[in-house]
CSV table of C-alpha atoms in Angstrom, one decimal:
chain,number,residue,atom,x,y,z
A,1397,MET,CA,111.2,92.4,118.7
A,1398,MET,CA,113.6,93.5,121.2
A,1399,SER,CA,112.1,95.8,124.2
A,1400,HIS,CA,113.7,99.1,123.8
A,1401,MET,CA,113.8,99.3,127.8
A,1402,ALA,CA,115.6,96.1,128.2
A,1403,ASP,CA,118.6,97.2,126.4
A,1404,ALA,CA,121.2,98.7,128.8
A,1405,ASN,CA,123.2,100.4,125.8
A,1406,LEU,CA,120.0,101.9,124.5
A,1407,MET,CA,121.5,105.6,124.9
A,1408,GLU,CA,124.4,104.9,122.9
A,1409,LYS,CA,122.4,103.5,120.2
A,1410,ILE,CA,120.2,106.5,120.0
A,1411,VAL,CA,123.1,109.1,119.8
A,1412,SER,CA,124.7,106.9,117.2
A,1413,LEU,CA,121.4,106.9,115.1
A,1414,CYS,CA,120.8,110.5,115.7
A,1415,LYS,CA,124.2,111.5,114.2
A,1416,ARG,CA,124.2,108.9,111.5
A,1417,ARG,CA,120.8,109.9,110.3
A,1418,GLY,CA,120.6,113.7,110.3
A,1419,PHE,CA,118.8,114.2,113.7
A,1420,ILE,CA,121.6,115.6,116.4
A,1421,PHE,CA,125.1,116.3,116.2
A,1422,PRO,CA,127.7,117.3,118.7
A,1423,GLY,CA,128.0,121.2,118.6
A,1424,SER,CA,131.2,122.6,117.2
A,1425,GLU,CA,132.2,119.1,116.7
A,1426,ILE,CA,135.2,120.0,114.2
A,1427,TYR,CA,137.1,121.8,117.0
A,1428,GLY,CA,136.5,119.0,119.6
A,1429,GLY,CA,133.0,120.1,120.7
A,1430,LEU,CA,131.7,122.3,123.6
A,1431,ALA,CA,130.0,120.4,126.6
A,1432,GLY,CA,126.4,121.2,127.1
A,1433,THR,CA,125.8,122.0,123.4
A,1434,PHE,CA,124.5,120.2,120.3
A,1435,ASP,CA,123.1,121.0,116.9
A,1436,TYR,CA,119.8,119.6,115.6
A,1437,GLY,CA,120.6,118.2,112.2
A,1438,PRO,CA,118.1,118.4,109.0
A,1439,TYR,CA,115.6,115.6,110.5
A,1440,GLY,CA,115.9,117.0,113.9
A,1441,VAL,CA,114.8,120.2,113.2
A,1442,VAL,CA,111.7,118.9,111.6
A,1443,LEU,CA,111.1,116.5,114.4
A,1444,LYS,CA,111.8,119.1,116.9
A,1445,GLU,CA,109.4,122.0,114.9
A,1446,ASN,CA,106.7,119.2,114.6
A,1447,VAL,CA,106.7,118.9,118.5
A,1448,GLU,CA,106.6,122.7,118.6
A,1449,ARG,CA,103.8,123.0,116.0
A,1450,LEU,CA,101.7,120.4,117.8
A,1451,TRP,CA,102.3,122.2,121.3
A,1452,LEU,CA,101.3,125.8,119.7
A,1453,GLY,CA,98.1,123.9,118.5
A,1454,MET,CA,97.0,122.5,121.5
A,1455,PHE,CA,98.3,125.0,124.2
A,1456,ARG,CA,97.9,128.5,122.1
A,1457,ASP,CA,96.4,128.5,118.6
A,1458,GLY,CA,93.7,126.0,119.3
A,1459,ARG,CA,92.4,128.3,122.6
A,1460,ASP,CA,90.6,131.5,122.6
A,1461,ASP,CA,92.0,132.4,125.8
A,1462,MET,CA,95.8,132.7,125.0
A,1463,TYR,CA,98.2,134.9,123.4
A,1464,GLY,CA,101.9,134.3,122.1
A,1465,VAL,CA,104.8,136.9,122.8
A,1466,ASP,CA,108.7,136.3,121.7
A,1467,ALA,CA,110.6,138.2,124.0
A,1468,ALA,CA,114.1,139.4,124.0
A,1469,ILE,CA,117.0,137.1,125.5
A,1470,LEU,CA,118.7,139.8,126.7
A,1471,MET,CA,116.8,141.8,129.4
A,1472,ASN,CA,117.5,144.5,131.9
A,1473,PRO,CA,119.3,142.8,134.8
A,1474,LYS,CA,116.8,144.1,137.3
A,1475,VAL,CA,114.3,141.5,135.8
A,1476,TRP,CA,116.4,138.8,137.3
A,1477,GLU,CA,117.1,140.5,140.5
A,1478,ALA,CA,113.1,141.0,141.0
A,1479,SER,CA,112.7,137.5,140.2
A,1480,GLY,CA,115.2,135.9,142.7
A,1481,HIS,CA,117.6,134.5,140.1
A,1482,VAL,CA,120.3,136.7,140.7
A,1483,ALA,CA,120.4,135.8,144.5
A,1484,GLY,CA,119.1,132.2,144.4
A,1485,PHE,CA,119.3,130.7,140.8
A,1486,SER,CA,122.4,128.5,142.1
A,1487,ASP,CA,123.4,124.8,142.5
A,1488,PRO,CA,125.6,123.1,145.3
A,1489,LEU,CA,129.1,122.7,144.1
A,1490,VAL,CA,132.0,120.7,145.3
A,1491,GLU,CA,135.6,120.3,143.8
A,1492,CYS,CA,137.8,117.3,143.5
A,1493,GLU,CA,140.9,117.8,145.9
A,1494,LYS,CA,143.3,116.6,143.0
A,1495,CYS,CA,142.1,117.4,139.8
A,1496,LYS,CA,139.9,120.2,140.5
A,1497,ARG,CA,137.0,119.2,138.4
A,1498,ARG,CA,133.6,120.5,139.8
A,1499,PHE,CA,130.3,118.5,140.5
A,1500,ARG,CA,127.0,119.3,141.7
A,1501,ALA,CA,126.9,118.1,145.4
A,1502,ASP,CA,123.4,116.6,144.8
A,1503,HIS,CA,124.5,114.4,142.1
A,1504,LEU,CA,127.0,112.7,143.8
A,1505,GLN,CA,127.1,109.2,145.7
A,1506,PHE,CA,128.5,109.6,149.1
A,1507,LYS,CA,129.8,106.4,151.4
A,1508,TYR,CA,131.4,106.0,154.8
A,1509,LYS,CA,135.0,105.2,154.9
A,1510,LYS,CA,136.1,102.1,156.6
A,1511,ASP,CA,139.4,101.4,158.8
A,1512,LYS,CA,142.0,98.4,158.2
A,1513,ASN,CA,139.3,96.3,160.1
A,1514,GLY,CA,136.6,97.0,157.6
A,1515,LYS,CA,134.7,99.1,160.4
A,1516,ILE,CA,132.6,101.6,159.0
A,1517,LEU,CA,133.7,105.0,160.3
A,1518,GLU,CA,130.4,106.7,160.6
A,1519,ASP,CA,132.0,110.3,160.9
A,1520,GLN,CA,134.0,110.1,157.6
A,1521,GLU,CA,131.9,110.2,154.5
A,1522,VAL,CA,133.7,110.5,151.3
A,1523,TRP,CA,133.1,110.7,147.5
A,1524,VAL,CA,135.0,109.3,144.2
A,1525,CYS,CA,135.9,111.7,141.5
A,1526,GLU,CA,134.8,110.3,138.6
A,1527,ASN,CA,137.1,112.0,136.4
A,1528,CYS,CA,140.5,111.2,138.0
A,1529,GLY,CA,139.3,108.4,140.8
A,1530,THR,CA,140.5,110.6,143.9
A,1531,GLU,CA,138.6,109.8,147.2
A,1532,ASN,CA,137.5,113.1,148.5
A,1533,LYS,CA,136.0,114.1,152.1
A,1534,LYS,CA,132.6,115.1,152.3
A,1535,ARG,CA,132.4,119.1,152.7
A,1536,GLU,CA,130.1,122.2,152.8
A,1537,PRO,CA,129.1,123.0,149.1
A,1538,ARG,CA,129.4,126.4,148.0
A,1539,GLN,CA,126.5,128.0,145.9
A,1540,PHE,CA,127.0,128.5,142.3
A,1541,ASN,CA,125.2,130.7,140.2
A,1542,MET,CA,123.9,129.2,137.0
A,1543,MET,CA,123.2,132.3,134.9
A,1544,PHE,CA,126.1,133.2,131.8
A,1545,LYS,CA,127.0,136.7,132.2
A,1546,THR,CA,127.8,139.2,129.4
A,1547,HIS,CA,128.1,143.1,128.9
A,1548,ALA,CA,125.8,145.1,126.8
A,1549,GLY,CA,127.4,148.3,125.1
A,1550,ALA,CA,131.0,149.4,125.1
A,1551,MET,CA,131.8,149.0,128.6
A,1552,GLU,CA,132.8,146.0,130.3
A,1553,ASP,CA,132.1,146.8,134.3
A,1554,ASP,CA,129.4,146.0,136.5
A,1555,SER,CA,127.2,148.5,135.1
A,1556,ALA,CA,127.1,147.0,131.8
A,1557,THR,CA,126.4,143.3,133.4
A,1558,VAL,CA,123.1,141.6,131.6
A,1559,TYR,CA,122.6,137.9,131.9
A,1560,LEU,CA,121.4,135.2,128.9
A,1561,ARG,CA,118.0,134.6,130.2
A,1562,PRO,CA,117.8,131.3,132.7
A,1563,GLU,CA,114.1,130.6,131.8
A,1564,THR,CA,111.6,132.1,129.1
A,1565,ALA,CA,109.0,133.0,131.7
A,1566,GLY,CA,110.7,136.3,132.8
A,1567,GLY,CA,109.8,137.9,129.4
A,1568,ILE,CA,106.2,136.7,129.7
A,1569,PHE,CA,105.8,138.3,133.2
A,1570,THR,CA,107.4,141.7,132.0
A,1571,ASN,CA,104.7,142.0,129.3
A,1572,PHE,CA,102.1,141.0,131.1
A,1573,LYS,CA,101.1,144.7,131.3
A,1574,ASN,CA,101.7,145.2,127.6
A,1575,VAL,CA,99.6,142.4,126.7
A,1576,VAL,CA,96.6,143.6,128.9
A,1577,ASP,CA,96.8,147.3,127.8
A,1578,SER,CA,97.0,146.5,123.8
A,1579,LEU,CA,94.4,143.6,123.9
A,1580,HIS,CA,92.3,143.9,127.2
A,1581,PRO,CA,91.8,140.0,127.6
A,1582,LYS,CA,89.1,138.8,130.3
A,1583,LEU,CA,90.6,136.6,133.0
A,1584,PRO,CA,91.6,133.7,132.7
A,1585,PHE,CA,94.1,134.0,130.3
A,1586,GLY,CA,97.4,133.1,129.2
A,1587,ILE,CA,100.5,134.2,127.6
A,1588,ALA,CA,102.7,131.5,125.6
A,1589,GLN,CA,106.3,131.4,124.3
A,1590,ILE,CA,108.6,129.1,122.6
A,1591,GLY,CA,112.4,129.9,123.1
A,1592,LYS,CA,116.0,129.5,124.2
A,1593,ALA,CA,117.2,129.9,127.6
A,1594,PHE,CA,120.8,129.3,129.1
A,1595,ARG,CA,122.0,127.7,132.2
A,1596,ASN,CA,125.7,127.2,133.1
A,1597,GLU,CA,125.3,123.7,134.3
A,1598,ILE,CA,128.3,122.6,135.9
A,1599,ALA,CA,127.9,118.9,134.5
A,1600,PRO,CA,125.7,118.7,131.5
A,1601,ARG,CA,125.1,115.2,130.6
A,1602,ASP,CA,123.3,112.6,129.2
A,1603,PHE,CA,123.1,113.7,125.6
A,1604,ILE,CA,120.4,116.7,125.2
A,1605,PHE,CA,118.7,115.9,128.6
A,1606,ARG,CA,120.9,118.4,130.6
A,1607,LEU,CA,122.3,121.4,128.3
A,1608,ARG,CA,123.7,124.6,128.7
A,1609,GLU,CA,121.5,126.1,126.1
A,1610,LEU,CA,118.0,124.7,125.7
A,1611,GLU,CA,114.5,125.3,124.6
A,1612,GLN,CA,111.6,126.0,126.5
A,1613,MET,CA,107.6,125.9,125.5
A,1614,GLU,CA,106.0,128.0,128.5
A,1615,VAL,CA,102.4,129.2,129.3
A,1616,GLU,CA,101.7,131.5,132.3
A,1617,TYR,CA,98.2,131.2,132.6
A,1618,PHE,CA,96.7,134.1,134.7
A,1619,ILE,CA,93.6,133.2,137.1
A,1620,HIS,CA,91.7,134.9,140.0
A,1621,PRO,CA,93.3,133.5,143.1
A,1622,LEU,CA,90.2,131.6,144.2
A,1623,GLU,CA,90.3,129.7,140.8
A,1624,TRP,CA,93.5,128.0,140.8
A,1625,GLU,CA,92.7,124.5,141.9
A,1626,GLN,CA,90.3,124.4,139.0
A,1627,ALA,CA,93.1,125.7,136.3
A,1628,PHE,CA,95.8,123.7,137.7
A,1629,GLU,CA,93.8,120.4,137.2
A,1630,GLU,CA,92.8,121.6,133.5
A,1631,TRP,CA,96.6,122.1,132.6
A,1632,ARG,CA,97.4,118.8,134.4
A,1633,LYS,CA,95.3,117.1,131.9
A,1634,MET,CA,96.3,119.0,128.9
A,1635,MET,CA,99.9,118.0,129.6
A,1636,HIS,CA,98.9,114.4,129.8
A,1637,LEU,CA,97.1,114.9,126.4
A,1638,PHE,CA,100.0,116.2,125.0
A,1639,ALA,CA,102.1,113.3,125.6
A,1640,GLU,CA,99.7,111.0,124.2
A,1641,ALA,CA,99.6,113.2,120.8
A,1642,ILE,CA,103.4,113.2,120.6
A,1643,GLY,CA,103.2,109.4,121.2
A,1644,LEU,CA,104.9,109.1,124.4
A,1645,PRO,CA,103.6,105.6,126.2
A,1646,GLN,CA,101.4,106.3,129.2
A,1647,ASN,CA,103.0,103.8,131.1
A,1648,MET,CA,106.5,105.7,131.1
A,1649,VAL,CA,105.2,109.1,132.0
A,1650,HIS,CA,104.6,109.6,135.9
A,1651,GLU,CA,103.6,112.5,138.1
A,1652,LEU,CA,105.5,113.2,141.1
A,1653,GLU,CA,104.1,115.6,143.5
A,1654,VAL,CA,106.9,117.9,144.7
A,1655,GLU,CA,107.2,118.0,148.4
A,1656,ALA,CA,107.1,121.7,150.1
A,1657,LYS,CA,110.9,121.6,150.9
A,1658,ASP,CA,111.9,120.8,147.5
A,1659,ARG,CA,109.7,123.3,145.5
A,1660,ALA,CA,110.7,126.3,144.3
A,1661,HIS,CA,110.4,129.5,146.5
A,1662,TYR,CA,107.6,130.7,144.0
A,1663,SER,CA,105.7,127.8,144.0
A,1664,LYS,CA,102.8,126.5,146.2
A,1665,ARG,CA,102.3,123.4,144.3
A,1666,THR,CA,104.2,121.7,141.9
A,1667,ILE,CA,104.0,118.4,139.7
A,1668,ASP,CA,107.0,117.1,138.0
A,1669,PHE,CA,106.1,114.9,135.0
A,1670,GLU,CA,108.6,112.2,135.1
A,1671,PHE,CA,109.8,109.9,132.1
A,1672,GLU,CA,111.4,106.7,132.2
A,1673,TYR,CA,114.6,107.5,130.4
A,1674,PRO,CA,117.2,104.9,129.6
A,1675,PHE,CA,119.5,106.5,132.5
A,1676,GLY,CA,116.4,106.5,134.7
A,1677,ARG,CA,113.1,108.0,135.8
A,1678,LYS,CA,114.0,111.7,135.5
A,1679,GLU,CA,112.0,115.3,135.2
A,1680,LEU,CA,110.5,115.8,131.8
A,1681,TRP,CA,108.2,118.8,132.3
A,1682,GLY,CA,106.9,120.9,135.4
A,1683,LEU,CA,103.6,122.3,136.1
A,1684,ALA,CA,103.5,124.9,139.0
A,1685,TYR,CA,101.4,127.3,140.9
A,1686,ARG,CA,103.6,130.4,141.2
A,1687,THR,CA,100.9,132.1,143.3
A,1688,ASP,CA,101.2,136.1,142.7
A,1689,PHE,CA,104.9,135.8,143.2
A,1690,ASP,CA,106.1,137.2,139.9
A,1691,LEU,CA,103.8,139.9,139.2
A,1692,SER,CA,103.9,141.1,143.0
A,1693,ALA,CA,107.7,141.1,142.8
A,1694,HIS,CA,108.2,143.2,139.6
A,1695,GLU,CA,105.3,145.8,140.8
A,1696,THR,CA,107.5,146.0,144.1
A,1697,ASN,CA,110.9,146.5,141.7
A,1698,SER,CA,109.6,148.5,138.8
A,1699,LYS,CA,107.1,150.6,140.9
A,1700,VAL,CA,104.9,149.9,137.8
A,1701,GLU,CA,101.3,148.7,139.0
A,1702,LEU,CA,100.7,145.2,137.4
A,1703,ARG,CA,97.1,144.3,138.9
A,1704,TYR,CA,94.3,143.6,137.0
A,1705,LEU,CA,90.8,145.5,137.2
A,1706,ASP,CA,87.7,143.2,136.4
A,1707,GLU,CA,85.4,145.6,134.9
A,1708,ALA,CA,82.3,143.4,135.6
A,1709,THR,CA,82.9,143.6,139.3
A,1710,GLY,CA,85.1,146.4,139.9
A,1711,GLU,CA,87.4,144.1,141.7
A,1712,LYS,CA,91.2,145.1,141.4
A,1713,PHE,CA,93.6,142.3,142.3
A,1714,THR,CA,97.2,141.0,141.5
A,1715,PRO,CA,96.3,137.6,139.2
A,1716,HIS,CA,97.9,134.3,140.3
A,1717,VAL,CA,99.7,132.2,138.0
A,1718,ILE,CA,99.6,128.4,136.7
A,1719,GLU,CA,102.6,127.6,134.5
A,1720,PRO,CA,102.8,124.4,132.3
A,1721,SER,CA,106.5,124.3,131.6
A,1722,LEU,CA,107.7,121.9,128.8
A,1723,GLY,CA,111.5,121.8,127.8
A,1724,VAL,CA,111.6,121.0,124.0
A,1725,ASP,CA,115.2,118.9,124.2
A,1726,ARG,CA,114.1,116.7,126.8
A,1727,THR,CA,110.7,116.0,124.8
A,1728,VAL,CA,112.9,115.1,121.7
A,1729,LEU,CA,114.9,112.7,124.0
A,1730,ALA,CA,111.8,111.1,125.5
A,1731,ILE,CA,110.4,110.5,121.9
A,1732,LEU,CA,113.2,109.0,120.5
A,1733,ALA,CA,113.9,106.7,123.8
A,1734,SER,CA,110.4,105.6,123.5
A,1735,ALA,CA,110.3,105.1,119.8
A,1736,TYR,CA,113.6,103.3,119.3
A,1737,ARG,CA,112.9,99.7,117.9
A,1738,GLU,CA,114.9,96.5,117.0
A,1739,ASP,CA,113.5,93.7,115.0
A,1740,ASP,CA,115.7,90.6,115.6
A,1741,MET,CA,115.8,89.0,112.0
A,1742,GLY,CA,118.2,86.2,112.7
A,1743,ALA,CA,121.2,86.9,110.7
A,1744,ASP,CA,120.3,90.7,110.8
A,1745,VAL,CA,118.6,93.4,113.1
A,1746,ARG,CA,116.3,95.8,111.8
A,1747,THR,CA,116.3,99.3,113.6
A,1748,TYR,CA,113.4,101.7,113.4
A,1749,LEU,CA,111.9,104.8,115.0
A,1750,ALA,CA,108.2,104.1,115.6
A,1751,LEU,CA,107.5,107.7,115.7
A,1752,ALA,CA,104.0,109.0,115.7
A,1753,PRO,CA,103.3,109.9,111.9
A,1754,LYS,CA,102.1,113.6,112.9
A,1755,ILE,CA,105.7,114.3,114.5
A,1756,ALA,CA,107.6,112.1,112.0
A,1757,PRO,CA,109.9,114.4,110.1
A,1758,MET,CA,109.2,112.7,106.7
A,1759,LYS,CA,105.5,111.3,106.2
A,1760,ALA,CA,106.3,109.0,103.5
A,1761,MET,CA,108.9,108.1,101.0
A,1762,VAL,CA,108.5,107.8,97.0
A,1763,SER,CA,110.9,105.5,95.2
A,1764,PRO,CA,111.2,104.0,91.9
A,1765,LEU,CA,112.0,100.5,91.8
A,1766,LEU,CA,115.0,101.1,89.6
A,1767,LYS,CA,116.6,104.7,89.1
A,1768,ASN,CA,117.9,104.0,85.8
A,1769,LYS,CA,114.6,103.4,84.1
A,1770,PRO,CA,113.3,107.0,83.0
A,1771,GLU,CA,109.7,105.8,82.8
A,1772,LEU,CA,109.8,104.3,86.4
A,1773,VAL,CA,111.3,107.5,87.6
A,1774,ALA,CA,108.9,109.9,85.9
A,1775,LYS,CA,105.9,108.1,87.3
A,1776,ALA,CA,107.3,108.1,90.8
A,1777,ARG,CA,107.9,111.8,90.6
A,1778,GLU,CA,104.3,112.3,89.5
A,1779,VAL,CA,103.1,109.9,92.4
A,1780,ARG,CA,105.5,112.1,94.6
A,1781,ALA,CA,103.9,115.4,93.5
A,1782,GLU,CA,100.4,114.1,94.1
A,1783,LEU,CA,101.0,113.0,97.8
A,1784,GLN,CA,102.6,116.3,98.4
A,1785,LYS,CA,99.3,117.8,98.1
A,1786,ILE,CA,98.4,115.9,101.2
A,1787,HIS,CA,101.6,117.3,103.0
A,1788,PRO,CA,104.8,118.3,101.8
A,1789,ALA,CA,107.3,116.2,103.7
A,1790,ILE,CA,107.4,113.4,101.3
A,1791,ALA,CA,110.7,112.1,100.7
A,1792,TRP,CA,112.5,110.9,97.7
A,1793,ASP,CA,115.2,108.0,97.5
A,1794,ASP,CA,116.3,106.3,94.7
A,1795,ASN,CA,119.8,105.4,96.1
A,1796,GLY,CA,121.0,101.6,96.4
A,1797,ASN,CA,118.6,98.8,96.3
A,1798,ILE,CA,115.0,99.1,97.5
A,1799,GLY,CA,116.1,97.2,100.8
A,1800,LYS,CA,118.6,99.7,101.8
A,1801,ARG,CA,115.9,102.5,101.0
A,1802,TYR,CA,113.5,101.0,103.2
A,1803,ARG,CA,116.2,100.7,106.4
A,1804,ARG,CA,117.1,104.2,105.7
A,1805,GLN,CA,113.7,105.3,106.2
A,1806,ASP,CA,112.9,103.2,109.0
A,1807,GLU,CA,115.8,104.7,111.1
A,1808,ILE,CA,114.3,108.0,109.9
A,1809,GLY,CA,111.0,106.9,111.3
A,1810,THR,CA,109.2,107.6,107.8
A,1811,PRO,CA,105.8,105.9,108.5
A,1812,PHE,CA,105.2,104.7,105.0
A,1813,CYS,CA,107.3,103.9,101.7
A,1814,VAL,CA,105.6,103.9,98.3
A,1815,THR,CA,107.2,101.9,95.6
A,1816,ILE,CA,106.7,102.3,91.6
A,1817,ASP,CA,107.5,99.2,89.7
A,1818,PHE,CA,106.5,97.9,86.1
A,1819,ASP,CA,103.3,96.6,87.5
A,1820,THR,CA,102.4,100.6,88.0
A,1821,LEU,CA,102.8,101.0,84.7
A,1822,GLY,CA,100.6,98.2,83.4
A,1823,GLU,CA,102.8,95.2,83.0
A,1824,LYS,CA,100.0,93.1,84.6
A,1825,PRO,CA,97.1,95.2,83.4
A,1826,GLU,CA,94.9,94.3,86.6
A,1827,LEU,CA,97.6,95.9,88.8
A,1828,LYS,CA,98.0,99.3,86.2
A,1829,GLY,CA,98.1,102.7,88.5
A,1830,THR,CA,98.6,100.6,91.7
A,1831,VAL,CA,101.7,100.9,94.0
A,1832,THR,CA,103.2,99.2,96.9
A,1833,LEU,CA,102.8,100.8,100.1
A,1834,ARG,CA,105.3,99.4,102.9
A,1835,HIS,CA,104.3,100.2,106.7
A,1836,ARG,CA,107.2,100.9,108.8
A,1837,ASP,CA,106.6,99.2,112.1
A,1838,THR,CA,105.3,95.8,110.6
A,1839,GLY,CA,107.3,95.6,107.2
A,1840,GLU,CA,104.0,94.6,105.6
A,1841,GLN,CA,103.2,95.2,101.9
A,1842,GLU,CA,99.9,96.0,100.2
A,1843,ARG,CA,99.1,96.8,96.8
A,1844,LEU,CA,96.9,100.2,96.5
A,1845,THR,CA,96.1,103.0,94.1
A,1846,VAL,CA,97.5,106.3,94.4
A,1847,ALA,CA,94.3,107.9,95.9
A,1848,GLN,CA,94.2,104.8,98.5
A,1849,VAL,CA,97.7,105.7,99.8
A,1850,ALA,CA,97.0,109.3,100.0
A,1851,GLY,CA,93.9,108.3,102.1
A,1852,ARG,CA,96.1,106.4,104.5
A,1853,ILE,CA,98.9,109.2,105.0
A,1854,ARG,CA,95.9,111.8,105.2
A,1855,ALA,CA,94.3,109.5,108.2
A,1856,ALA,CA,97.7,108.9,109.9
A,1857,ILE,CA,98.5,112.5,110.2
A,1858,SER,CA,95.3,113.7,111.0
């Protein structure tokens, strides 16, 4: 087996597989695309939804202290003024002197120029434009606000300006009072949301890692100020459990304690969960202690009280917040990168995705050995219907020879392939009613009854 981390071309192979097998396509491709946008195809949608369902089960539905919302993407612009996004949600930007392409200053590689004798000129730092190759002098960057602007209503002036939300958290904080007033939850409790966010990235890159339109899975967990450390540790452990559940290898997920100078303005403590992507170790998720910044800021700006009354003690205070924030797209990319495998078979290479069965788009594939034999097809349909009682995502494939079918399912990440042949029909009486079960990761095959196959699938996805 070829190690997935040893392959320098891994990203190119993942992108190619994603398009070839219907996981992810370039956005607006027939018109030349649009940077920073991608479309999820038939299998990508299911993979993404499986990740989200697992997150909902672990972070919301499996808990008694969590509530869900689905807040509007367009919000009153005062929300983003209060949160600091209008004034401070920006990246440092520099521009190439020749081609005028813009780049994030914190992503550039600077070097010192040398004179004709090779002596380093320590007062002359430069960077090279990756678009046109021009050598640019280092200059003070200007700040570039990353929020997308649009207009609500018929007017197109400043009074009608609204923003596409840059994060989903804003809609959670503005609904804090609604949740408290309608459901009367006791602290600690959380509000969870999955939704789109939009960021006008200067340089979107690395496939679905840095996008202009992204999806987030976020929780704002409201706590008593004295209990933040305990809650922070509980959510830290929960995020590791989620990484394990979706099949990310533990040795590829790392914690980075973010220093005070690098933390967001609202954070008193932040841990970045980093993943070893093919292009380097980068941020996957974040866990932040946001103190009472958000509720206090919205209370000040809206003039609406957002404090919490503890009826047992009579204490009234502004809750503090722990925020586990997980990007859906970066999670999907981490899953694909860690699951990609190649088996060197001499004259051929077998490619497959070693996806955890519970998140694999298809749980099994059922296939008649020959599609022109009605009795085999009928039996295969019957077996598929039986297995769909375990899970509806049981694929059907009768296109091409059986080897080609196996290869297609390997690249999709289907854990099991079930083949119905003449022995199933009783050509060998001792094998009547049995089928061939092939295992994706090993390629091994075994002869089992349909009931035994159903048991294997049920155990794998439970």
